[in-house]
């Protein structure tokens, strides 16, 4: 047993492991790629806190991993492996389940290094699928993104069978097109080789555990509130999407891993959080004593075009999953975590 220094994240994890889905992993080994990321680290901590589950954490940077998992480094159920996802997975022992979270979430990186972004998504997923095939794992969950739906402006909720358009000449499309290719690769390995892979399409997800370097809009808003600065919008904030709290997203991923159908896709989002970026800024400002200012310059920050894209989660809810944390509570917990963790 261990305790995180951050009480907000510790409480989140203690709530999360009450989910009966954790019983399914008892006495099993779970490999988590991208283990130092927001979702990856939450999954690692949750399994270790639950107990009786071995976790193989694949990371790129050992020092970063030691910093993040410091309180759990002496846990016998944690094994940290330094692994470039672009190279074949070199792990000799048995693995029962895999959660493939390794990913970038930086829009700026998608514009600056589109070739590397796209190839890492595709080659990394291929390497994980090959490893899963070799090890005959019970289940693999690949984390995809709502961005695969493309430039959508819809009044209807988007189900898993929808596919919108993407501008293939825009380097920013390297991320969603890479995700689409990786999804197809997953479905192909399921069909041809019988790999037991499922796909989770996540909406934007945040919560206690967020990195200080995260520059997505919700992180920018939270940092502005903590620093008692104005919330600055660099667009008109018209884009509408729904969001998901970190622990709700993790319970969705694990539900898909255990109960999902091989080769199938499942949306993960809290349908009750649909909101425009501008309205979300207004909600944050109103509830946390801040103000909004606009800086509509021409700098390319890698933001998406205007979309109105809210995910339909009926398919996942039919597996018994439901989210619990609303948008205001998402911000409250995230802000409290960041204040204590990062001294911002």
Coordinates of C-alpha atoms in Angstrom, one line a residue:
X1 CA 0.0 0.0 0.0
X2 CA 1.2 3.5 -0.7
X3 CA -0.2 7.1 -0.5
X4 CA 0.4 9.9 -2.9
X5 CA 1.4 13.2 -1.4
X6 CA -1.4 14.9 -3.4
X7 CA -4.6 14.3 -1.4
X8 CA -6.9 15.1 -4.4
X9 CA -5.4 12.5 -6.6
X10 CA -5.2 10.0 -3.8
X11 CA -8.9 10.5 -3.1
X12 CA -9.7 10.1 -6.8
X13 CA -7.9 6.8 -7.0
X14 CA -9.5 5.5 -3.8
X15 CA -12.9 6.3 -5.4
X16 CA -11.9 4.7 -8.7
X17 CA -10.8 1.4 -7.3
X18 CA -14.3 0.8 -5.8
X19 CA -15.4 -0.1 -9.3
X20 CA -16.0 -3.8 -9.4
X21 CA -14.2 -4.0 -12.8
X22 CA -10.9 -4.1 -10.9
X23 CA -11.7 -7.6 -9.7
X24 CA -11.3 -8.9 -13.2
X25 CA -7.5 -8.1 -13.2
X26 CA -6.7 -9.8 -9.9
X27 CA -3.5 -11.9 -10.2
X28 CA -2.9 -10.7 -13.8
X29 CA -0.2 -8.7 -15.5
X30 CA -1.2 -5.5 -17.2
X31 CA 1.1 -3.6 -19.6
X32 CA 0.5 0.1 -19.9
X33 CA 2.3 2.1 -22.6
X34 CA 2.7 5.8 -22.2
X35 CA 2.7 5.1 -18.5
X36 CA 4.0 8.6 -17.5
X37 CA 1.1 10.3 -19.3
X38 CA -2.1 11.6 -17.6
X39 CA -4.2 8.5 -18.4
X40 CA -1.4 6.0 -18.3
X41 CA -0.2 7.0 -14.9
X42 CA -3.7 7.0 -13.5
X43 CA -4.2 3.4 -14.6
X44 CA -0.8 2.4 -13.2
X45 CA -1.6 4.0 -9.8
X46 CA -5.1 2.5 -9.7
X47 CA -3.9 -1.0 -10.3
X48 CA -1.1 -0.7 -7.7
X49 CA -3.5 0.8 -5.1
X50 CA -6.0 -1.9 -5.7
X51 CA -3.3 -4.6 -5.1
X52 CA -2.7 -8.1 -6.4
X53 CA -2.1 -6.8 -10.0
X54 CA 1.3 -6.6 -11.6
X55 CA 1.9 -3.6 -13.8
X56 CA 4.5 -3.3 -16.5
X57 CA 4.9 0.4 -17.2
X58 CA 6.5 1.3 -20.6
X59 CA 8.1 4.7 -20.5
X60 CA 10.5 6.8 -22.7
X61 CA 12.2 8.6 -19.8
X62 CA 13.3 6.7 -16.7
X63 CA 14.0 9.9 -14.7
X64 CA 10.5 11.2 -15.4
X65 CA 9.0 7.8 -14.4
X66 CA 10.9 7.8 -11.1
X67 CA 9.6 11.3 -10.4
X68 CA 6.0 10.4 -11.1
X69 CA 6.0 7.0 -9.5
X70 CA 8.3 7.9 -6.6
X71 CA 6.0 6.8 -3.9
X72 CA 5.4 3.4 -5.6
X73 CA 8.9 2.5 -6.8
X74 CA 9.4 -0.1 -4.0
X75 CA 6.1 -1.7 -4.9
X76 CA 6.9 -5.3 -6.0
X77 CA 4.0 -5.2 -8.4
X78 CA 5.5 -2.3 -10.5
X79 CA 8.0 -3.0 -13.2
X80 CA 9.2 0.0 -15.2
X81 CA 10.6 -0.7 -18.7
X82 CA 12.3 2.0 -20.8
X83 CA 10.9 1.4 -24.3
X84 CA 10.7 3.4 -27.5
X85 CA 7.3 2.5 -28.9
X86 CA 8.8 2.9 -32.4
X87 CA 10.8 -0.2 -31.9
X88 CA 9.6 -3.8 -31.3
X89 CA 8.5 -4.5 -27.7
X90 CA 11.2 -6.5 -25.9
X91 CA 9.6 -8.0 -22.9
X92 CA 10.0 -11.7 -22.2
X93 CA 7.5 -12.4 -19.4
X94 CA 3.8 -13.1 -19.6
X95 CA 1.3 -10.3 -20.2
X96 CA -2.5 -10.8 -19.9
X97 CA -3.8 -7.3 -20.7
X98 CA -2.5 -4.2 -22.5
X99 CA -3.6 -0.6 -22.4
X100 CA -1.9 1.3 -25.2
X101 CA -2.0 5.0 -24.2
X102 CA 1.3 6.2 -25.7
X103 CA 0.4 9.4 -27.5
X104 CA 1.0 13.1 -27.9
X105 CA -1.7 15.7 -27.0
X106 CA 0.2 18.8 -28.0
X107 CA -1.4 20.6 -31.0
X108 CA 1.8 22.6 -31.4
X109 CA 3.8 19.4 -31.9
X110 CA 1.2 18.2 -34.5
X111 CA 2.0 21.2 -36.5
X112 CA 5.8 21.3 -35.9
X113 CA 6.5 17.6 -36.3
X114 CA 3.7 16.0 -38.3
X115 CA 5.8 13.3 -39.9
X116 CA 7.0 12.0 -36.5
X117 CA 3.6 12.3 -35.0
X118 CA 1.9 10.2 -37.7
X119 CA 4.6 7.6 -38.0
X120 CA 4.9 7.1 -34.2
X121 CA 1.1 6.6 -33.9
X122 CA 1.1 4.0 -36.7
X123 CA 4.4 2.2 -36.0
X124 CA 3.9 2.3 -32.2
X125 CA 0.5 0.7 -32.6
X126 CA 1.9 -2.0 -35.0
X127 CA 4.6 -2.9 -32.5
X128 CA 2.0 -3.3 -29.7
X129 CA -0.3 -5.4 -31.9
X130 CA 2.6 -7.6 -32.9
X131 CA 3.5 -8.0 -29.2
X132 CA -0.1 -8.8 -28.3
X133 CA -0.3 -11.3 -31.0
X134 CA 2.9 -13.0 -29.9
X135 CA 1.9 -13.1 -26.2
X136 CA -1.7 -14.1 -27.0
X137 CA -3.0 -11.5 -24.6
X138 CA -6.6 -11.7 -23.2
X139 CA -7.4 -8.2 -24.3
X140 CA -5.8 -5.0 -25.6
X141 CA -7.4 -1.5 -25.6
X142 CA -6.1 1.1 -28.0
X143 CA -6.7 4.7 -27.0
X144 CA -7.9 6.7 -30.0
X145 CA -9.5 10.1 -30.1
X146 CA -12.6 12.0 -31.0
X147 CA -10.4 13.8 -33.7
X148 CA -10.9 10.8 -36.0
X149 CA -14.4 12.1 -36.7
X150 CA -12.9 15.0 -38.6
X151 CA -14.3 18.5 -39.1
X152 CA -17.8 17.9 -37.8
X153 CA -20.5 20.5 -37.2
X154 CA -23.5 18.5 -36.0
X155 CA -26.6 19.1 -33.8
X156 CA -26.8 15.3 -33.3
X157 CA -24.6 13.3 -31.0
X158 CA -21.9 11.4 -32.9
X159 CA -21.9 7.6 -32.7
X160 CA -19.1 5.2 -33.6
X161 CA -20.2 4.6 -37.2
X162 CA -19.9 8.2 -38.2
X163 CA -16.9 9.5 -40.2
X164 CA -16.4 13.2 -41.2
X165 CA -14.0 14.8 -43.6
X166 CA -10.4 15.8 -43.0
X167 CA -8.1 18.0 -45.1
X168 CA -5.3 15.7 -46.1
X169 CA -3.1 18.6 -47.2
X170 CA -3.1 20.1 -43.7
X171 CA -0.1 18.8 -41.7
X172 CA -2.3 19.2 -38.5
X173 CA -4.3 16.2 -39.9
X174 CA -1.3 14.0 -39.2
X175 CA -2.7 13.3 -35.8
X176 CA -6.3 12.3 -36.7
X177 CA -5.2 10.5 -39.9
X178 CA -2.6 8.6 -37.9
X179 CA -5.3 7.6 -35.4
X180 CA -7.6 6.5 -38.2
X181 CA -4.8 4.4 -39.7
X182 CA -4.0 2.9 -36.3
X183 CA -7.7 2.0 -35.7
X184 CA -7.8 0.3 -39.1
X185 CA -4.6 -1.6 -38.2
X186 CA -6.3 -2.8 -34.9
X187 CA -9.4 -4.0 -36.7
X188 CA -7.1 -5.7 -39.3
X189 CA -5.1 -7.6 -36.6
X190 CA -8.3 -8.6 -35.0
X191 CA -9.8 -10.0 -38.2
X192 CA -6.6 -11.6 -39.7
X193 CA -4.7 -12.7 -36.6
X194 CA -7.4 -12.9 -33.9
X195 CA -5.8 -10.3 -31.7
X196 CA -8.3 -9.4 -29.0
X197 CA -8.1 -5.6 -29.5
X198 CA -10.7 -3.0 -28.7
X199 CA -10.6 0.7 -29.5
X200 CA -11.6 3.6 -27.2
X201 CA -12.3 7.0 -28.8
X202 CA -11.9 9.5 -26.0
X203 CA -13.1 13.0 -25.9
X204 CA -10.8 15.6 -24.2
X205 CA -10.0 14.3 -20.7
X206 CA -8.6 16.0 -17.7
X207 CA -8.4 15.9 -13.9
X208 CA -6.1 15.5 -10.9
X209 CA -2.8 14.3 -12.4
X210 CA -2.5 16.9 -15.2
X211 CA 1.0 18.0 -16.1
X212 CA 2.1 21.5 -15.6
X213 CA 3.3 21.5 -19.2
X214 CA -0.2 20.6 -20.6
X215 CA -1.3 23.5 -22.8
X216 CA -4.7 22.4 -23.8
X217 CA -7.5 25.0 -23.2
X218 CA -8.8 23.5 -20.0
X219 CA -5.2 23.5 -18.6
X220 CA -4.7 27.0 -19.7
X221 CA -7.9 28.1 -18.0
X222 CA -7.0 26.3 -14.7
X223 CA -3.5 27.8 -14.6
X224 CA -4.9 31.3 -15.3
X225 CA -7.4 30.9 -12.4
X226 CA -4.7 29.7 -10.0
X227 CA -2.3 32.5 -11.0
X228 CA -5.2 35.0 -10.6
X229 CA -4.8 36.1 -14.2
X230 CA -7.4 36.7 -16.9
X231 CA -8.4 33.7 -19.0
X232 CA -7.2 34.5 -22.5
X233 CA -9.0 33.2 -25.6
X234 CA -7.0 33.1 -28.8
X235 CA -10.2 32.2 -30.9
X236 CA -13.8 33.1 -30.6
X237 CA -14.3 29.9 -28.7
X238 CA -17.1 28.6 -30.8
X239 CA -16.0 25.0 -30.9
X240 CA -18.4 22.7 -28.9
X241 CA -17.5 19.3 -27.5
X242 CA -18.2 17.2 -24.4
X243 CA -15.5 16.3 -21.9
X244 CA -14.7 13.5 -19.4
X245 CA -13.1 13.5 -16.0
X246 CA -9.9 11.3 -15.7
X247 CA -11.3 8.7 -13.3
X248 CA -14.5 8.3 -15.4
X249 CA -12.3 7.9 -18.5
X250 CA -10.2 5.2 -16.8
X251 CA -13.2 3.2 -15.7
X252 CA -14.5 3.4 -19.3
X253 CA -11.2 2.1 -20.7
X254 CA -11.1 -0.8 -18.3
X255 CA -14.8 -1.6 -19.0
X256 CA -13.9 -1.8 -22.7
X257 CA -10.9 -3.9 -22.0
X258 CA -12.9 -6.5 -20.1
X259 CA -16.4 -6.3 -21.7
X260 CA -15.8 -4.8 -25.1
X261 CA -16.1 -6.8 -28.4
X262 CA -12.9 -7.6 -30.3
X263 CA -12.3 -5.2 -33.2
X264 CA -15.1 -2.8 -32.0
X265 CA -14.9 1.0 -31.2
X266 CA -16.4 2.7 -28.2
X267 CA -16.8 6.4 -27.5
X268 CA -15.9 7.7 -24.0
X269 CA -17.3 11.1 -22.9
X270 CA -19.6 12.6 -20.3
X271 CA -22.6 13.5 -22.4
X272 CA -23.8 16.0 -19.9
X273 CA -20.7 18.3 -20.3
X274 CA -21.3 19.5 -23.9
X275 CA -20.2 23.1 -24.0
X276 CA -18.4 25.6 -26.2
X277 CA -14.9 26.7 -25.4
X278 CA -16.1 30.2 -24.7
X279 CA -18.9 29.1 -22.4
X280 CA -16.5 26.8 -20.6
X281 CA -14.2 29.8 -20.0
X282 CA -17.2 31.8 -18.8
X283 CA -18.2 28.9 -16.4
X284 CA -14.6 28.7 -15.1
X285 CA -14.4 32.5 -14.7
X286 CA -17.8 32.8 -12.9
X287 CA -17.2 29.9 -10.5
X288 CA -13.5 30.6 -9.7
X289 CA -13.4 34.4 -9.7
X290 CA -11.6 35.2 -12.9
X291 CA -12.1 37.2 -16.1
X292 CA -12.0 36.6 -19.8
X293 CA -10.0 38.5 -22.4
X294 CA -9.6 37.9 -26.1
X295 CA -6.3 37.9 -28.0
X296 CA -7.3 37.0 -31.6
X297 CA -3.9 37.1 -33.3
X298 CA -2.8 35.1 -36.3
X299 CA -0.3 32.8 -34.6
X300 CA -0.6 29.2 -35.6
X301 CA -1.1 27.3 -32.3
X302 CA -2.3 24.1 -34.1
X303 CA -6.0 24.5 -32.9
X304 CA -8.6 22.6 -34.8
X305 CA -11.1 24.3 -37.2
X306 CA -14.5 25.1 -35.7
X307 CA -16.3 21.9 -34.8
X308 CA -19.5 21.0 -33.0
X309 CA -18.8 17.4 -32.0
X310 CA -20.4 15.7 -29.0
X311 CA -19.9 12.0 -28.6
X312 CA -22.8 9.5 -28.1
X313 CA -21.8 6.9 -25.5
X314 CA -24.8 4.6 -25.7
X315 CA -22.6 1.7 -26.9
X316 CA -20.3 1.9 -23.9
X317 CA -23.2 2.6 -21.4
X318 CA -24.7 -0.7 -22.6
X319 CA -21.7 -2.4 -21.1
X320 CA -22.6 -1.0 -17.7
X321 CA -20.4 2.2 -17.7
X322 CA -21.5 5.6 -16.6
X323 CA -19.6 8.9 -15.7
X324 CA -20.0 10.6 -12.4
X325 CA -18.1 13.9 -12.4
X326 CA -19.6 17.1 -13.9
X327 CA -17.7 19.9 -15.5
X328 CA -17.6 22.2 -12.5
X329 CA -16.4 19.4 -10.3
X330 CA -13.8 18.6 -12.9
X331 CA -12.4 22.1 -12.6
X332 CA -12.5 22.1 -8.8
X333 CA -10.5 18.9 -8.5
X334 CA -8.1 19.8 -11.2
X335 CA -7.4 23.3 -9.8
X336 CA -6.9 21.9 -6.2
X337 CA -4.5 19.3 -7.6
X338 CA -2.5 21.8 -9.6
X339 CA -2.2 24.2 -6.7
X340 CA -0.8 21.6 -4.4
X341 CA 1.3 19.6 -7.0
X342 CA 2.9 22.3 -9.1
X343 CA 2.8 25.4 -6.8
X344 CA 1.4 27.4 -9.7

